[in-house]
Structure formats: structure tokens, C-alpha cells
XYZ file of C-alpha atoms in Angstrom:
673
model
C -38.993 65.395 -32.303
C -40.900 68.504 -32.019
C -39.573 69.124 -28.774
C -35.706 68.860 -30.675
C -36.854 70.909 -33.348
C -37.974 73.593 -30.812
C -34.466 73.487 -28.963
C -32.999 73.716 -32.244
C -34.541 76.687 -32.542
C -34.301 78.023 -28.918
C -30.299 77.435 -30.336
C -30.593 78.963 -33.537
C -32.218 82.316 -31.861
C -29.484 82.602 -29.083
C -26.518 82.099 -31.822
C -27.774 84.777 -33.918
C -27.948 87.219 -30.984
C -24.087 86.297 -30.006
C -23.057 86.549 -33.893
C -24.792 89.785 -34.260
C -23.192 91.158 -30.800
C -26.236 91.927 -29.776
C -25.561 89.399 -26.370
C -22.167 88.775 -24.867
C -21.775 84.965 -24.771
C -21.235 85.249 -21.008
C -25.004 86.484 -21.011
C -25.994 84.737 -23.676
C -25.174 80.892 -22.967
C -26.971 80.530 -19.381
C -30.292 82.663 -20.927
C -29.956 79.414 -23.751
C -29.596 77.141 -21.014
C -32.450 78.062 -19.217
C -34.467 78.342 -21.788
C -33.958 75.400 -23.664
C -34.556 73.786 -20.203
C -37.716 75.114 -20.305
C -38.663 74.084 -23.901
C -37.841 70.385 -22.753
C -40.260 70.341 -20.318
C -38.135 70.387 -17.208
C -39.597 71.499 -14.011
C -38.839 74.204 -12.017
C -36.753 72.212 -9.348
C -34.708 70.777 -12.163
C -34.055 74.054 -13.910
C -32.927 75.558 -10.559
C -30.856 72.898 -9.996
C -29.237 73.227 -13.364
C -28.329 76.859 -12.417
C -27.285 76.020 -8.598
C -24.933 73.249 -9.475
C -24.188 74.105 -12.855
C -22.563 77.081 -12.037
C -20.035 75.148 -9.741
C -19.677 72.328 -12.142
C -16.557 73.553 -13.566
C -15.033 75.128 -9.834
C -11.694 73.619 -10.807
C -11.295 74.985 -14.322
C -12.382 78.961 -12.653
C -9.779 77.989 -10.185
C -6.693 76.784 -12.486
C -7.834 79.714 -14.927
C -7.148 82.052 -11.708
C -3.835 80.766 -10.805
C -2.851 80.702 -14.342
C -3.258 84.268 -14.230
C -1.681 84.870 -10.967
C 1.162 83.311 -13.056
C 1.339 85.090 -16.410
C 1.322 88.541 -13.935
C 4.430 86.633 -12.169
C 5.833 86.327 -15.240
C 5.481 89.675 -16.398
C 6.060 91.904 -13.314
C 9.306 90.373 -12.428
C 10.513 90.779 -16.160
C 10.956 86.771 -16.613
C 8.865 87.520 -20.409
C 10.949 90.461 -21.621
C 14.424 88.514 -20.702
C 13.452 85.856 -22.943
C 11.964 88.248 -25.629
C 15.261 89.966 -25.524
C 17.083 87.151 -25.871
C 15.475 85.998 -28.680
C 16.175 89.757 -30.142
C 19.834 88.999 -29.206
C 20.143 85.905 -31.038
C 17.990 87.147 -33.879
C 20.641 90.067 -34.887
C 19.828 91.401 -38.491
C 18.070 88.699 -39.836
C 14.077 89.323 -39.965
C 13.085 86.084 -40.728
C 15.394 84.348 -38.133
C 14.116 87.103 -35.508
C 10.752 86.919 -36.224
C 10.793 82.530 -35.584
C 12.856 83.241 -32.622
C 10.069 85.480 -31.146
C 7.421 82.762 -32.603
C 9.071 80.411 -30.239
C 9.236 82.287 -27.497
C 5.591 83.525 -27.865
C 4.358 79.728 -28.068
C 6.402 79.091 -25.157
C 5.076 81.607 -23.017
C 1.389 80.993 -24.296
C 1.702 77.098 -23.251
C 1.044 78.530 -19.176
C -0.211 82.676 -20.035
C -4.096 83.018 -20.862
C -6.544 86.233 -21.388
C -6.135 89.162 -23.323
C -3.956 90.927 -20.059
C -1.198 88.559 -21.524
C -1.686 89.092 -25.075
C -1.639 92.548 -24.220
C 1.754 92.133 -21.993
C 3.866 89.843 -24.214
C 2.570 92.018 -27.558
C 3.927 95.052 -26.285
C 7.397 93.751 -25.675
C 7.674 91.108 -29.003
C 5.496 93.858 -32.121
C 7.870 96.486 -31.007
C 10.825 94.289 -31.172
C 9.458 92.823 -34.251
C 8.730 95.796 -36.238
C 11.774 98.310 -35.337
C 14.411 95.122 -36.999
C 13.142 94.902 -40.153
C 9.827 92.985 -39.734
C 6.835 94.525 -41.762
C 4.140 95.001 -39.782
C 1.531 92.853 -41.305
C 3.749 89.744 -40.771
C 4.665 90.837 -37.263
C 0.900 91.350 -36.022
C 0.152 87.388 -38.094
C 2.809 85.594 -36.766
C 2.461 87.052 -33.106
C -1.206 85.328 -33.405
C 0.151 81.920 -35.482
C 2.303 81.312 -32.635
C 0.046 82.477 -29.868
C -2.030 79.545 -31.133
C 0.722 77.314 -31.606
C 1.413 77.455 -27.731
C -2.165 77.392 -27.042
C -2.558 73.524 -28.341
C -0.688 72.858 -24.726
C -1.926 75.312 -22.913
C -2.743 73.874 -18.985
C -6.014 75.633 -18.179
C -7.508 74.556 -21.847
C -6.660 70.882 -20.423
C -7.967 71.158 -17.325
C -11.221 72.502 -19.110
C -11.099 69.440 -21.732
C -10.514 67.021 -19.173
C -13.456 68.884 -16.940
C -16.120 69.187 -19.533
C -15.157 66.145 -21.892
C -14.143 63.686 -19.288
C -10.642 62.659 -21.028
C -7.783 62.087 -19.310
C -4.445 63.883 -20.379
C -3.027 61.008 -21.575
C -5.535 60.266 -24.180
C -4.609 63.811 -25.570
C -1.136 63.725 -25.449
C -0.008 62.112 -29.047
C -2.861 64.032 -30.991
C -1.470 67.317 -29.499
C 2.089 66.509 -30.756
C 0.815 66.319 -34.133
C -1.418 69.108 -34.305
C 1.025 71.211 -32.678
C 3.988 69.721 -35.426
C 1.083 70.659 -38.226
C 0.956 74.078 -37.034
C 4.473 74.432 -36.810
C 5.240 73.546 -40.144
C 2.201 75.917 -41.253
C 3.947 78.574 -39.038
C 7.469 78.535 -40.651
C 5.689 77.606 -44.437
C 3.485 80.929 -43.717
C 6.835 82.685 -42.392
C 8.757 81.866 -45.682
C 6.334 82.786 -48.189
C 5.419 86.323 -46.339
C 8.925 87.425 -45.767
C 9.142 86.116 -50.202
C 5.946 88.334 -50.975
C 6.495 91.542 -48.783
C 8.262 94.828 -49.563
C 6.338 97.005 -46.802
C 8.735 97.115 -44.702
C 7.980 98.833 -40.701
C 8.884 102.609 -41.131
C 7.632 103.735 -37.433
C 8.346 101.715 -33.862
C 7.506 102.177 -30.283
C 10.181 102.817 -28.314
C 10.295 101.495 -25.172
C 10.519 103.853 -22.433
C 13.295 103.764 -19.841
C 11.056 102.647 -16.810
C 10.225 99.585 -18.998
C 13.982 98.361 -19.555
C 14.121 94.533 -18.836
C 15.521 94.118 -15.314
C 18.102 91.577 -14.780
C 16.819 88.125 -14.156
C 18.768 85.070 -12.924
C 19.043 82.636 -15.936
C 17.242 79.931 -13.395
C 14.287 82.469 -13.611
C 13.936 81.683 -17.433
C 12.559 78.028 -16.941
C 9.131 79.706 -14.551
C 7.262 79.778 -18.101
C 7.849 76.154 -18.808
C 7.740 74.814 -14.961
C 3.767 74.488 -15.170
C 4.528 71.844 -18.318
C 6.954 69.865 -16.465
C 4.911 69.725 -13.328
C 1.735 68.813 -15.054
C 3.067 66.597 -18.109
C 6.029 64.708 -16.243
C 4.819 64.465 -12.615
C 1.207 64.674 -13.188
C 0.443 67.292 -10.914
C -3.044 69.527 -10.792
C -2.567 72.775 -13.366
C -3.671 74.652 -10.001
C -0.543 73.271 -7.965
C 1.847 73.484 -11.288
C 0.714 77.335 -11.739
C 1.694 78.058 -7.511
C 4.699 76.201 -7.435
C 5.775 77.613 -11.020
C 4.316 81.414 -9.449
C 6.590 80.796 -6.525
C 9.474 79.623 -8.095
C 9.519 82.643 -10.005
C 9.371 85.013 -7.359
C 11.371 83.531 -5.014
C 14.386 83.714 -7.540
C 13.893 87.073 -8.792
C 12.022 89.061 -6.007
C 12.706 87.069 -3.019
C 12.445 90.451 -0.710
C 9.030 91.153 -2.074
C 7.810 87.919 -2.660
C 4.540 88.499 -0.632
C 3.340 92.192 -2.507
C 4.616 90.798 -5.743
C 2.188 87.379 -5.732
C -0.851 89.817 -3.695
C -0.611 92.188 -6.753
C -0.384 89.684 -9.453
C -3.671 87.776 -7.747
C -5.670 90.834 -7.873
C -4.723 91.706 -11.475
C -4.581 88.176 -12.704
C -8.377 87.402 -11.322
C -9.368 91.267 -13.392
C -7.385 89.771 -16.559
C -9.593 86.607 -16.257
C -13.079 87.278 -14.724
C -14.713 87.311 -18.170
C -13.340 83.431 -18.952
C -14.842 82.442 -15.641
C -18.438 83.991 -16.131
C -18.243 82.134 -19.747
C -17.257 79.049 -17.985
C -20.258 79.554 -15.691
C -22.446 79.419 -18.389
C -20.882 76.589 -20.078
C -21.337 74.536 -16.681
C -24.815 75.390 -16.506
C -25.049 74.288 -20.130
C -23.416 70.850 -19.256
C -25.635 69.958 -16.638
C -28.910 70.730 -18.350
C -27.872 68.458 -21.441
C -27.018 65.961 -18.952
C -29.991 65.164 -18.584
C -32.642 62.504 -20.228
C -35.039 64.545 -21.513
C -32.300 66.749 -23.730
C -30.359 63.934 -24.638
C -33.862 62.187 -26.061
C -34.745 65.564 -27.722
C -31.787 66.281 -29.728
C -30.823 62.954 -30.671
C -31.885 63.363 -33.965
C -29.525 65.924 -34.544
C -26.480 64.165 -33.407
C -26.784 60.900 -35.040
C -24.432 58.142 -36.604
C -24.189 60.692 -39.758
C -21.088 62.247 -38.075
C -19.224 59.388 -37.777
C -18.674 58.841 -41.308
C -14.901 59.874 -41.574
C -15.531 61.975 -44.808
C -18.541 63.927 -42.410
C -15.820 64.686 -39.966
C -13.245 66.043 -42.169
C -15.260 68.221 -43.796
C -16.994 69.534 -40.826
C -14.447 70.043 -38.354
C -11.280 70.802 -40.985
C -13.223 72.240 -44.388
C -15.904 74.263 -42.455
C -13.857 75.665 -39.262
C -14.504 78.903 -40.631
C -17.728 78.529 -39.052
C -16.173 79.506 -35.875
C -15.532 82.510 -36.863
C -17.881 85.552 -35.904
C -18.738 83.477 -32.477
C -20.297 81.352 -35.288
C -21.915 77.697 -34.983
C -18.531 75.734 -34.281
C -16.972 78.595 -31.639
C -16.150 76.347 -28.954
C -16.629 79.454 -26.343
C -19.290 80.559 -28.036
C -22.138 79.574 -29.999
C -20.340 76.042 -30.419
C -20.248 75.288 -27.156
C -24.014 73.898 -27.230
C -23.084 72.150 -30.211
C -19.748 69.944 -29.242
C -21.793 70.016 -25.960
C -25.145 68.010 -27.675
C -22.414 65.632 -29.433
C -21.231 65.035 -26.090
C -24.407 64.118 -24.172
C -26.088 61.775 -27.429
C -22.617 59.865 -27.368
C -22.442 60.382 -31.089
C -18.624 60.653 -31.033
C -16.439 59.328 -28.406
C -15.589 62.421 -25.998
C -11.797 62.576 -26.929
C -12.861 62.602 -30.662
C -14.772 65.473 -29.853
C -11.907 67.058 -27.856
C -9.888 66.746 -30.893
C -12.513 68.583 -33.421
C -12.696 71.132 -30.645
C -8.743 71.630 -30.788
C -8.705 71.454 -34.614
C -11.655 74.295 -35.075
C -9.587 76.370 -32.133
C -6.737 76.450 -34.169
C -8.979 78.692 -36.585
C -11.008 80.894 -34.086
C -7.443 81.849 -32.298
C -5.839 82.971 -35.366
C -8.577 84.883 -37.772
C -11.672 85.478 -35.655
C -12.110 89.318 -36.054
C -14.559 89.610 -32.904
C -11.584 88.461 -30.934
C -10.339 90.841 -28.441
C -6.788 89.874 -29.220
C -6.959 90.011 -32.905
C -8.709 93.281 -32.505
C -5.436 94.562 -30.087
C -2.737 93.232 -32.224
C -4.708 95.032 -35.379
C -4.371 98.604 -33.264
C -1.461 98.232 -32.354
C 0.529 97.294 -35.332
C -1.530 99.094 -37.565
C -3.050 96.349 -39.860
C -6.652 96.106 -40.659
C -8.205 93.022 -38.988
C -9.594 92.135 -41.955
C -6.109 91.983 -43.385
C -5.086 89.608 -40.475
C -8.143 87.059 -41.224
C -7.317 87.132 -44.879
C -3.754 86.283 -44.525
C -4.110 83.516 -41.835
C -7.549 82.342 -42.641
C -6.411 79.354 -45.880
C -3.167 78.282 -43.867
C -5.532 77.674 -40.511
C -8.124 76.046 -42.412
C -5.434 73.925 -43.758
C -4.061 73.172 -40.124
C -7.500 72.154 -39.166
C -8.303 70.156 -41.898
C -4.775 68.148 -41.882
C -5.399 67.939 -37.812
C -9.296 65.840 -38.681
C -7.930 63.744 -41.528
C -4.836 62.743 -39.006
C -7.765 61.810 -36.685
C -9.423 60.019 -39.593
C -6.280 57.779 -40.470
C -4.604 57.325 -37.914
C -7.012 57.360 -34.673
C -5.955 54.327 -33.635
C -2.694 55.021 -32.914
C -3.419 58.318 -31.685
C -5.582 57.433 -29.310
C -5.265 53.860 -28.207
C -8.912 53.340 -29.836
C -10.987 52.442 -33.253
C -12.659 55.748 -34.193
C -13.925 55.094 -37.549
C -15.059 51.390 -38.342
C -15.042 51.754 -42.325
C -11.440 52.991 -42.851
C -9.712 51.352 -39.417
C -6.440 49.599 -39.429
C -6.712 45.562 -39.504
C -5.000 45.626 -35.984
C -8.553 46.820 -34.574
C -10.825 44.967 -37.569
C -10.829 41.915 -35.542
C -10.784 43.677 -32.364
C -14.910 42.576 -31.412
C -14.328 39.079 -33.019
C -16.030 36.078 -31.247
C -13.422 34.358 -28.686
C -13.659 30.625 -28.062
C -14.025 29.825 -24.904
C -17.550 29.009 -23.529
C -16.412 25.797 -21.216
C -13.252 24.876 -19.479
C -10.499 22.494 -21.041
C -11.069 18.460 -19.929
C -7.588 19.027 -17.366
C -9.396 21.650 -15.474
C -12.346 19.607 -14.364
C -12.315 19.606 -10.271
C -10.196 22.098 -10.380
C -11.132 25.402 -7.770
C -9.271 28.713 -8.154
C -9.409 30.329 -5.144
C -8.487 34.139 -4.893
C -8.609 36.246 -1.508
C -9.066 40.261 -0.770
C -5.611 40.199 0.043
C -6.103 41.567 3.848
C -4.607 38.874 6.637
C -7.426 37.760 7.518
C -9.114 36.885 4.136
C -5.564 34.947 3.189
C -6.154 32.857 6.397
C -9.709 32.318 5.482
C -8.582 31.512 1.983
C -6.045 28.892 3.179
C -8.660 27.453 5.369
C -11.127 27.057 2.136
C -8.100 25.534 -0.076
C -7.772 22.760 2.768
C -11.065 22.336 3.315
C -11.842 21.508 -0.378
C -9.078 19.682 -1.049
C -10.199 17.423 2.055
C -13.447 17.229 -0.139
C -11.815 15.768 -3.468
C -11.819 18.885 -5.221
C -8.318 20.205 -6.155
C -8.046 23.806 -5.237
C -5.534 26.164 -5.402
C -4.670 29.768 -4.809
C -4.687 32.368 -7.405
C -5.386 35.960 -7.920
C -7.221 36.545 -11.039
C -10.063 38.025 -12.936
C -12.472 35.231 -14.716
C -13.962 37.988 -16.329
C -11.519 39.204 -18.897
C -11.214 36.238 -20.898
C -12.771 33.200 -21.637
C -12.442 29.438 -20.590
C -10.215 27.714 -23.306
C -6.834 27.927 -21.458
C -7.458 28.131 -18.305
C -6.806 25.804 -15.715
C -9.975 25.902 -13.265
C -13.403 25.230 -13.637
C -14.624 27.068 -10.968
C -13.361 30.466 -9.321
C -13.920 31.212 -5.368
C -13.104 35.016 -4.239
C -12.806 34.828 -0.334
C -12.924 38.033 1.639
C -12.900 38.844 5.060
C -14.600 42.720 6.327
C -14.915 44.121 10.012
C -17.305 46.275 11.907
C -17.207 47.916 14.844
C -20.402 47.785 16.851
C -21.447 48.477 20.239
C -21.149 44.651 21.157
C -17.526 44.155 20.043
C -15.783 43.576 16.590
C -17.832 41.668 13.837
C -16.065 39.737 11.111
C -17.620 38.862 8.266
C -16.266 35.997 5.799
C -17.881 36.033 2.442
C -17.226 33.108 0.126
C -18.534 34.428 -4.006
C -18.564 30.871 -6.146
C -18.125 32.102 -9.849
C -17.702 30.215 -12.980
C -14.679 30.189 -15.072
C -16.158 32.889 -17.369
C -16.706 34.600 -14.236
C -20.271 34.137 -14.197
C -21.560 34.614 -10.078
C -23.152 31.322 -9.220
C -23.907 32.127 -5.718
C -22.771 33.314 -2.850
C -22.161 33.068 1.258
C -21.129 34.956 4.177
C -21.133 33.983 7.621
C -20.043 36.192 10.520
C -19.808 36.327 14.196
C -19.380 39.023 16.797
C -16.150 39.097 18.962
C -15.282 41.306 22.331
C -11.726 42.064 21.551
C -10.066 41.868 18.544
C -10.728 39.006 15.421
C -8.474 36.310 14.996
C -7.042 34.047 12.767
C -8.869 31.615 14.087
C -12.506 33.349 13.806
C -11.618 33.843 10.472
C -10.643 29.993 9.873
C -13.851 28.839 11.817
C -16.308 31.181 9.294
C -14.251 30.079 6.195
C -15.009 26.425 6.752
C -18.557 27.417 7.750
C -18.462 28.978 4.227
C -17.624 25.508 2.726
C -20.188 23.880 4.711
C -22.639 26.377 2.779
C -21.301 25.125 -0.774
C -21.331 21.591 -0.089
C -24.727 21.998 0.959
C -25.885 24.009 -2.086
C -23.850 21.233 -4.296
C -25.846 18.442 -2.947
C -29.427 20.770 -3.536
C -28.625 21.155 -6.873
C -25.917 18.218 -8.101
C -26.492 19.055 -12.183
C -25.538 22.465 -11.864
C -22.918 21.922 -9.209
C -21.331 18.597 -11.753
C -21.582 20.933 -14.693
C -19.925 23.604 -12.973
C -17.052 21.585 -11.279
C -16.609 19.734 -14.730
C -17.318 22.150 -17.799
C -17.013 25.400 -15.929
C -21.085 25.889 -16.260
C -23.726 25.982 -13.622
C -26.058 24.658 -15.851
C -28.765 21.812 -16.312
C -31.451 20.361 -19.067
C -34.967 22.540 -18.153
C -33.012 25.764 -17.514
C -34.063 28.775 -20.156
C -32.128 30.133 -22.758
C -29.432 32.780 -21.902
C -26.874 35.378 -22.891
C -25.032 35.487 -19.793
C -25.625 39.139 -19.179
C -27.088 41.261 -16.722
C -27.692 45.188 -16.627
C -27.623 47.644 -13.706
C -27.296 51.154 -13.331
C -24.828 52.736 -11.413
C -24.558 55.784 -8.996
C -23.330 57.786 -12.037
C -26.648 57.528 -13.695
C -25.259 54.842 -16.500
C -26.927 51.657 -17.610
C -23.909 49.139 -17.746
C -23.286 45.752 -18.398
C -22.239 42.673 -16.670
C -21.274 40.163 -18.479
C -19.920 36.293 -18.678
C -16.150 35.807 -20.680
C -16.944 32.966 -23.605
C -20.448 33.361 -23.236
C -22.994 34.481 -26.146
C -23.275 38.033 -25.231
C -19.640 38.169 -25.261
C -19.157 36.479 -28.374
C -21.267 39.204 -29.574
C -18.971 42.026 -28.818
C -20.710 42.985 -25.353
C -18.359 43.897 -22.337
C -18.498 43.920 -18.924
C -19.252 47.920 -17.845
C -20.238 48.638 -21.126
C -22.330 51.816 -20.937
C -25.431 51.032 -22.475
C -26.652 53.695 -24.617
C -29.192 52.230 -26.441
C -31.443 49.145 -26.270
C -33.009 47.901 -29.793
C -33.166 51.493 -31.505
C -34.366 53.638 -27.732
C -32.628 55.053 -24.964
C -32.780 52.609 -22.213
C -34.658 55.230 -20.124
C -37.607 55.023 -22.921
C -38.736 51.720 -21.184
C -37.595 52.439 -17.764
C -34.900 51.363 -15.440
C -36.652 47.950 -14.090
C -37.854 46.987 -17.477
C -34.422 47.348 -19.405
C -33.000 45.129 -16.753
C -35.793 42.843 -17.063
C -34.801 42.520 -21.273
C -31.593 40.609 -20.253
C -33.222 37.566 -18.795
C -36.154 37.194 -21.534
C -33.506 35.200 -23.839
C -34.269 37.455 -26.987
C -31.422 39.119 -29.638
C -31.602 42.554 -28.464
C -29.845 45.215 -30.401
C -27.369 47.559 -28.118
C -25.578 50.786 -28.739
C -22.872 51.431 -26.544
C -20.027 53.215 -25.289
C -16.524 51.503 -23.846
C -13.254 53.434 -23.305
C -14.339 56.081 -25.234
C -15.583 54.287 -28.433
C -19.392 53.111 -29.392
C -19.853 50.198 -30.951
C -23.060 48.763 -32.060
C -23.694 45.270 -30.984
C -26.397 42.578 -32.034
C -26.849 39.517 -30.467
C -26.895 36.055 -31.799
C -28.071 33.034 -30.469
C -28.833 31.895 -26.649
C -27.125 29.167 -25.152
C -29.304 26.732 -24.190
C -28.459 23.495 -22.032
C -28.750 20.377 -23.549
C -31.571 17.825 -23.250
C -31.856 15.949 -19.976
C -31.044 11.920 -21.480
C -33.892 9.918 -22.790
């Protein structure tokens, strides 16, 4: 607890420095990371690893940012952006509000792929003069421009690359929520425009006249699809953002300036990197912070500050909706400043599913993007339009807080439908309420007795070996049949087999020739591994089907020998689907294992006591009996799966967190008199 308090103190100290603008975020965040690592008692080697590995951990995001800036410069330099704006102005005519909304649509469209202050200046320099010289009051022009920018930024591909890389969520998990957030934001924008035009009377009295050399070059109509092309490639064809940006940039220059394609791309690349250099440095610091908070020392120290209280639906709406103004002035909810530490701690502590943290970030960003007086974009827009930056914040704050609150409320009320997961159990729809209810099927039905499902690894030799196994088992008096199945996916109540046998065939190139290994893995009807055998032989040439058949028959002989040595277990397995016998220790039929990614995971027999309690295979185990598993140690944690005690778990599955308490274990019936 003391270490956690000290970490919080370090965080607050750097938060104040960023808030007071004594130190910029791109320097403060990596410095805060190193300071917190020292407080968390990480050794110098670990700190060095955090700096080196963290700096490159978000490399794919940096690349996407750079190529996004390249596309932005191509869109501007070729005249595509100006052509889109002029198109909206042409159809807007003399109706200022209609023109303003049309311009908002174009600005939102552009910023789905553009990013950075350079893009703000380029687009704003075109859009804002048109608005202010056609009867749109300067205050409305400034605020609508920022509102439209924030609307388009919901779908900005660079942002989504950051979300998927940093929070490890899939784009498909965020799509429905993004559409809901965009709908809320668009309605707020239109409502604001209606109210503002009715109240505003101070119409623009000055204009910024475009110079002759700034006149929009003629571009073919097909070129206007350039800003939309990355969206199609990313969302529809699932291409990586970097590839989507490159293809869109190539398309843009080839349809507008085919003879100057190379110079245009080179100039756009150089100027694009200049535009996003600060963002790249910021992401380097964020990567260091993420790497640091993934260490067990950080997670254990910060866990008390990101506990179950955050899962309360009222707390979620209050913090990320009503208190979203805390994202202003580089405040504690600003995800591109102080707030990244808070969101990283939430991620590392598993206090909320990652996709729900992303939803919170996207909600508060709607306030930060539009209202924050410390944004360079806001400062530029305020100076260009002659409107004070405080006026912009005052005019838009309540509207954007409303957007963030409604978005957070949508997560709470419709999280199951939006994300496909149950988020807040206290108000979950009935369809999710019984998702972890006990399911019948611990033993196989009577008609499945002596039936063995034989699966194979779908290789040619594996299929040959499986057919040989089926024939040999049939000859031994069993009813064997081929079946591709996952016995671990459900209980045994309706299965046509009492035992499952997986047959694999693997070849290895050796100096002596080709080694063929045929394996037989015997499982019960619920997917619990009972025994496994492997036989192999080396051939001087290529292995043949006859080699596979011979090794498969040897494996069946091993299986039958096991059945003779363990008659009670074999009888129970092939009759009732569970390999148990009187005298066996009580068990919950689960095991714990640590994977290469550092997580402790569960392996669970379908239909067993642990399965009925809610535990599932591949669940990530965060806590065991109220403590993080690493507080016990890897071996000690794994050993607890076999002590027959009713342990409690906090596990994560598909972005959702569950608290699971084991009940009574299974104990084999006593041997009759």
C-alpha cells in the first residue's frame, strides 16, 4: 500500500507540472515512467528494458501516424481538400446554416483520415474564410469547425491503430459503439447549430480573401474519394492502416498529378513527418508507461486504486461522463497527457475490460478535442477567427459533456449489444444473466457407452493413422467413429461418445532420414486429458501411409495396455465418460498453467465442478483467493488446483471480468463393500 501511495504521489507531481505547463507531456510522461519505476523498486536492468522496449512498443502506431500525415499532405497539396470544400460551398448557396452544416460534413469526412495541427491549419484556412464570408458568425464558425473535427476524429484510423495496439482490442469490438457515439455527436452538433444560429446576431464583418495562387486546382471527380478510401480499405477490407494510407496517397497523386507523382509524394512525406513529430514523441513516452505498468510490481502496487468500485455503473457514468471536463487543461482524464497513466493503470489492473476503457477514452476525448483551451488546434482556430479561446470552451462545454455522458450511459445500458460482452452485472439484460449458470452433463448418456470419437490433425498421414485406429478399436469391441469435435466446448449430456481420441502425425527431418511421430491423446467426454502416447520411427526416404498405420496400431496397443493396468478407470471412462475410481482424491477438474505472454490461464473440463462454477478453459486468472497469483508464485499457484479446496478466482475472459467461487468438488463413489 505504501508503494502505491508513493506512485500516486509521483503521478500527481508530474500531473501538476503538465497542468501548469511547466513541462510538456512528451517529456513529462517518460520522466514520470522512470520515476515511478524507481519507486516501484524495479532494478536498473528492468528500467533500462522499459525505456528501450517501451520506446518501440507502439512502433506500428508511429508508422500509421506518419503515413496518415503523408496522406493528409497529399490531400491538401493536390487540391482535393479544397475541391471538397468548394463543392459544399456551392450547394450551400446563401443559406448560412445549411452551408455551415455542409462544411461540417466535409470537415468530419476529412478528419477521419487527417490528423495533426498541420491538417487543422490547412483545412481551417480553407473552410473558415468561406463560412465567415457567407454570413456565418465567426463564433459559430469557430465552434462548428471544432465540433466537426471531433465528429470525424471518432473514426480516425490513426486513433484506432492506437486503440488496438495499446489496449489490445479488435476493431470489430469498437465499431458499434463508435457508430452510436458518432450519432450522439452529430445530433449534438446539429442541435448546437440550430440554437446558435437562432441566438447569434453578430455576423461576420470581415473576410480572409484567398490569393490567386491559392485558387483550387481542378481535380477529377474520382479524386474526391481519396479521403474516404482509407476507411473502405480499413473497415471493409481489414487492411492495416499503414497500407490503407499508402494506397490512398498513391491513388490521390496518380489521379491528380500523375506526372509529378514522385515529387509530390516526397514533399508530402517530409512535411508530413514535420506535422506529426510531436505526436510521435508523445507515443514513445506512452509506450514506456505502458511497458512499465505491465510489470507485476506496478500492478500489485496500483491495484487498490483501481478496484471493483470502478465497475459500478453509476461511477462509470459519473467519472467518464459528468466529470469529463477533467480532461481539460491536461487534466487527469486527458488521454494524451496526464490521463494516459490512469487509463494504463485501469488496463493493467483489469479493473475494466479493455474495450470498456477504450469506450471511456473515446467519450472524454469528445470533450478534450473541442473544449480544451490548451489544445494547439483550439488556439489556432481562436486566433484565426478572432474569437477568444475561453468563448469557444464556454460555448461548447455543456454540449460535449452531454455527449460524453450519453455515450457513457450507452455503455452501461447497452454494453452487451454494443460489445457482445456483459459489462455491469447489476443491470445486465436477462440474456446475459445466466451466461455462467451451471450446465448439466458431467457424465456421458447411457447410449454413449463404449463409443469412442476419433479425431485427426487433418494431415494426410494423420487421417491414415486415424482410420487405422478406428479399425483396430472396432476389432477390440469398441464402437469407434470419425468425428471432428472439441469435447472441451460443452458438457457430456448429449454427446454420442464417452471418450475422445485425438490422433496426430508429425514428421521431422533428421540426418538419418525423416522421423514420423504418431500420437494418441485420450480424453474423456468433457475434454479432460486422461493419457497420451507417442510412437515414432525413422525412414531413410519419405514416410509412407504404411509407416503411419504401423505406428497407429502400436499406439492402440499402448491404450489397451493402459486399460488393462487401470481397469476401474478404463471402465468408468468408456462407460460413463470420466476416468475415475474409488480412492481417487476429490477434484474440481481444472488446472492452471502459465503461458509465454506471462498470463496464468485455466484448463477446465467441460461439465465438471469448476466448469459449473463458471471457470472456462483459457480464462486469464488475475487473482486467487483475493491475491494476485504472482504473490504466491507460479508453482504454488498451479499446485492449488489439485488440493481439492474451494478457491475463489478473479478471471478475465473476452474482455470481461468475473469473480468465481468454487463449490463442492467431485469425489468418486466409494468402492462397494
